[in-house]
């Protein structure tokens, strides 16, 4: 049996949102992500991809909900669990900046064996860890 390619990686994860521009504004203007793609698609859809500045890694495909089932998934794509992990090299600075920009943290920063962490929500209710390993 042949082995898989050694160069595979996860490139994107879809995040279902209610509005492209609202989501793009939060991730780019508030969290400081880069918009690496915003291309029109048929039927009024767009291919909107954002990534943390300088990450060069996995991005989020911001997908505007289409239909009742997708609208029900907004903010609950991981069943209420933390589903996204934003790593930082300067937890204190990023926590302070995010707080002053109106990001809603659900807890005060805590220090665990794996690093400094605090849970926050995006505008849709998806839970994120801000984490400095």
mmCIF file of C-alpha atoms in Angstrom:
data_model
loop_
_atom_site.group_PDB
_atom_site.id
_atom_site.type_symbol
_atom_site.label_atom_id
_atom_site.label_comp_id
_atom_site.label_asym_id
_atom_site.label_seq_id
_atom_site.Cartn_x
_atom_site.Cartn_y
_atom_site.Cartn_z
ATOM 1 C CA UNK A 1 0.000 0.000 0.000
ATOM 2 C CA UNK A 2 1.387 3.423 -0.982
ATOM 3 C CA UNK A 3 1.993 6.167 1.601
ATOM 4 C CA UNK A 4 0.320 9.550 1.419
ATOM 5 C CA UNK A 5 2.307 12.577 0.296
ATOM 6 C CA UNK A 6 4.492 14.011 3.051
ATOM 7 C CA UNK A 7 3.571 17.555 2.011
ATOM 8 C CA UNK A 8 -0.139 17.494 2.889
ATOM 9 C CA UNK A 9 -1.585 20.055 5.300
ATOM 10 C CA UNK A 10 -4.952 21.453 6.296
ATOM 11 C CA UNK A 11 -5.317 24.679 4.332
ATOM 12 C CA UNK A 12 -8.790 25.969 5.236
ATOM 13 C CA UNK A 13 -11.624 25.484 7.672
ATOM 14 C CA UNK A 14 -15.076 26.803 6.819
ATOM 15 C CA UNK A 15 -16.723 29.194 9.240
ATOM 16 C CA UNK A 16 -20.416 29.743 8.479
ATOM 17 C CA UNK A 17 -21.358 33.406 8.984
ATOM 18 C CA UNK A 18 -24.429 35.558 8.442
ATOM 19 C CA UNK A 19 -22.749 38.239 6.334
ATOM 20 C CA UNK A 20 -19.440 38.311 4.440
ATOM 21 C CA UNK A 21 -18.604 41.944 5.171
ATOM 22 C CA UNK A 22 -19.504 41.783 8.872
ATOM 23 C CA UNK A 23 -17.351 38.671 9.342
ATOM 24 C CA UNK A 24 -14.468 40.087 7.319
ATOM 25 C CA UNK A 25 -14.561 43.304 9.381
ATOM 26 C CA UNK A 26 -14.378 41.371 12.656
ATOM 27 C CA UNK A 27 -11.551 39.072 11.643
ATOM 28 C CA UNK A 28 -9.511 41.708 9.801
ATOM 29 C CA UNK A 29 -10.258 44.971 11.635
ATOM 30 C CA UNK A 30 -10.726 43.641 15.180
ATOM 31 C CA UNK A 31 -8.502 40.531 15.292
ATOM 32 C CA UNK A 32 -5.950 41.846 12.800
ATOM 33 C CA UNK A 33 -6.172 38.987 10.302
ATOM 34 C CA UNK A 34 -5.196 39.429 6.651
ATOM 35 C CA UNK A 35 -7.791 38.977 3.927
ATOM 36 C CA UNK A 36 -5.931 36.812 1.419
ATOM 37 C CA UNK A 37 -8.877 36.357 -0.940
ATOM 38 C CA UNK A 38 -12.229 38.016 -1.592
ATOM 39 C CA UNK A 39 -13.432 36.796 -4.966
ATOM 40 C CA UNK A 40 -16.967 36.888 -6.372
ATOM 41 C CA UNK A 41 -18.611 33.559 -7.159
ATOM 42 C CA UNK A 42 -21.833 32.741 -9.009
ATOM 43 C CA UNK A 43 -25.193 33.393 -7.320
ATOM 44 C CA UNK A 44 -23.879 36.304 -5.233
ATOM 45 C CA UNK A 45 -21.513 34.141 -3.198
ATOM 46 C CA UNK A 46 -17.888 35.039 -2.471
ATOM 47 C CA UNK A 47 -14.657 33.162 -1.735
ATOM 48 C CA UNK A 48 -13.447 35.049 1.358
ATOM 49 C CA UNK A 49 -10.343 33.701 3.105
ATOM 50 C CA UNK A 50 -8.702 35.281 6.164
ATOM 51 C CA UNK A 51 -5.542 34.248 8.019
ATOM 52 C CA UNK A 52 -3.763 35.552 11.112
ATOM 53 C CA UNK A 53 -1.062 38.056 10.119
ATOM 54 C CA UNK A 54 2.213 36.372 9.328
ATOM 55 C CA UNK A 55 0.900 32.876 9.951
ATOM 56 C CA UNK A 56 1.443 31.443 6.497
ATOM 57 C CA UNK A 57 -0.690 28.546 7.672
ATOM 58 C CA UNK A 58 -4.283 27.530 7.826
ATOM 59 C CA UNK A 59 -6.968 30.054 6.944
ATOM 60 C CA UNK A 60 -10.673 30.489 7.501
ATOM 61 C CA UNK A 61 -13.096 30.377 4.597
ATOM 62 C CA UNK A 62 -15.878 32.773 5.618
ATOM 63 C CA UNK A 63 -18.978 31.220 4.079
ATOM 64 C CA UNK A 64 -22.248 33.144 4.191
ATOM 65 C CA UNK A 65 -25.057 30.837 5.273
ATOM 66 C CA UNK A 66 -27.358 29.654 2.522
ATOM 67 C CA UNK A 67 -30.590 28.080 3.707
ATOM 68 C CA UNK A 68 -32.128 27.228 7.063
ATOM 69 C CA UNK A 69 -29.760 24.392 7.976
ATOM 70 C CA UNK A 70 -26.669 26.545 7.485
ATOM 71 C CA UNK A 71 -28.233 29.474 9.374
ATOM 72 C CA UNK A 72 -28.825 27.140 12.332
ATOM 73 C CA UNK A 73 -25.092 26.281 12.369
ATOM 74 C CA UNK A 74 -23.950 29.897 12.769
ATOM 75 C CA UNK A 75 -22.161 30.217 16.094
ATOM 76 C CA UNK A 76 -22.561 26.570 17.032
ATOM 77 C CA UNK A 77 -20.371 24.721 14.575
ATOM 78 C CA UNK A 78 -18.593 22.862 17.367
ATOM 79 C CA UNK A 79 -21.528 22.189 19.662
ATOM 80 C CA UNK A 80 -20.582 24.864 22.200
ATOM 81 C CA UNK A 81 -16.974 23.733 22.614
ATOM 82 C CA UNK A 82 -13.919 25.832 21.892
ATOM 83 C CA UNK A 83 -13.384 25.095 18.237
ATOM 84 C CA UNK A 84 -10.662 27.540 17.214
ATOM 85 C CA UNK A 85 -7.261 28.253 18.692
ATOM 86 C CA UNK A 86 -5.436 31.526 18.020
ATOM 87 C CA UNK A 87 -1.807 31.163 19.073
ATOM 88 C CA UNK A 88 0.168 34.259 20.038
ATOM 89 C CA UNK A 89 3.732 35.017 21.069
ATOM 90 C CA UNK A 90 2.616 37.915 23.290
ATOM 91 C CA UNK A 91 -0.501 36.950 25.222
ATOM 92 C CA UNK A 92 -0.679 40.063 27.429
ATOM 93 C CA UNK A 93 -0.452 42.515 24.533
ATOM 94 C CA UNK A 94 -2.950 40.650 22.354
ATOM 95 C CA UNK A 95 -5.399 40.159 25.234
ATOM 96 C CA UNK A 96 -5.295 43.881 26.044
ATOM 97 C CA UNK A 97 -5.630 44.962 22.413
ATOM 98 C CA UNK A 98 -8.497 42.576 21.741
ATOM 99 C CA UNK A 99 -10.285 43.721 24.907
ATOM 100 C CA UNK A 100 -9.956 47.393 23.957
ATOM 101 C CA UNK A 101 -11.345 46.565 20.489
ATOM 102 C CA UNK A 102 -14.464 45.068 22.069
ATOM 103 C CA UNK A 103 -13.738 41.350 21.870
ATOM 104 C CA UNK A 104 -15.867 39.520 24.444
ATOM 105 C CA UNK A 105 -13.772 37.274 26.668
ATOM 106 C CA UNK A 106 -15.694 34.668 28.652
ATOM 107 C CA UNK A 107 -13.062 34.404 31.380
ATOM 108 C CA UNK A 108 -10.034 36.084 32.813
ATOM 109 C CA UNK A 109 -6.635 34.898 31.564
ATOM 110 C CA UNK A 110 -5.408 31.732 33.222
ATOM 111 C CA UNK A 111 -2.112 29.928 33.232
ATOM 112 C CA UNK A 112 -2.202 26.214 32.508
ATOM 113 C CA UNK A 113 0.545 23.646 32.050
ATOM 114 C CA UNK A 114 0.205 24.116 28.282
ATOM 115 C CA UNK A 115 0.338 27.958 28.377
ATOM 116 C CA UNK A 116 -1.527 31.196 29.020
ATOM 117 C CA UNK A 117 -5.097 31.087 27.753
ATOM 118 C CA UNK A 118 -8.435 32.906 27.751
ATOM 119 C CA UNK A 119 -11.627 31.962 25.909
ATOM 120 C CA UNK A 120 -13.339 34.555 23.730
ATOM 121 C CA UNK A 121 -16.297 34.586 21.353
ATOM 122 C CA UNK A 122 -16.551 35.856 17.815
ATOM 123 C CA UNK A 123 -19.683 37.886 16.911
ATOM 124 C CA UNK A 124 -21.537 34.642 16.177
ATOM 125 C CA UNK A 125 -20.860 32.882 19.480
ATOM 126 C CA UNK A 126 -18.103 30.557 18.257
ATOM 127 C CA UNK A 127 -15.618 29.989 21.057
ATOM 128 C CA UNK A 128 -11.922 30.607 20.567
ATOM 129 C CA UNK A 129 -8.854 30.178 22.755
ATOM 130 C CA UNK A 130 -6.332 32.983 22.712
ATOM 131 C CA UNK A 131 -3.305 30.889 23.622
ATOM 132 C CA UNK A 132 0.376 31.459 24.216
ATOM 133 C CA UNK A 133 1.906 27.988 24.466
#
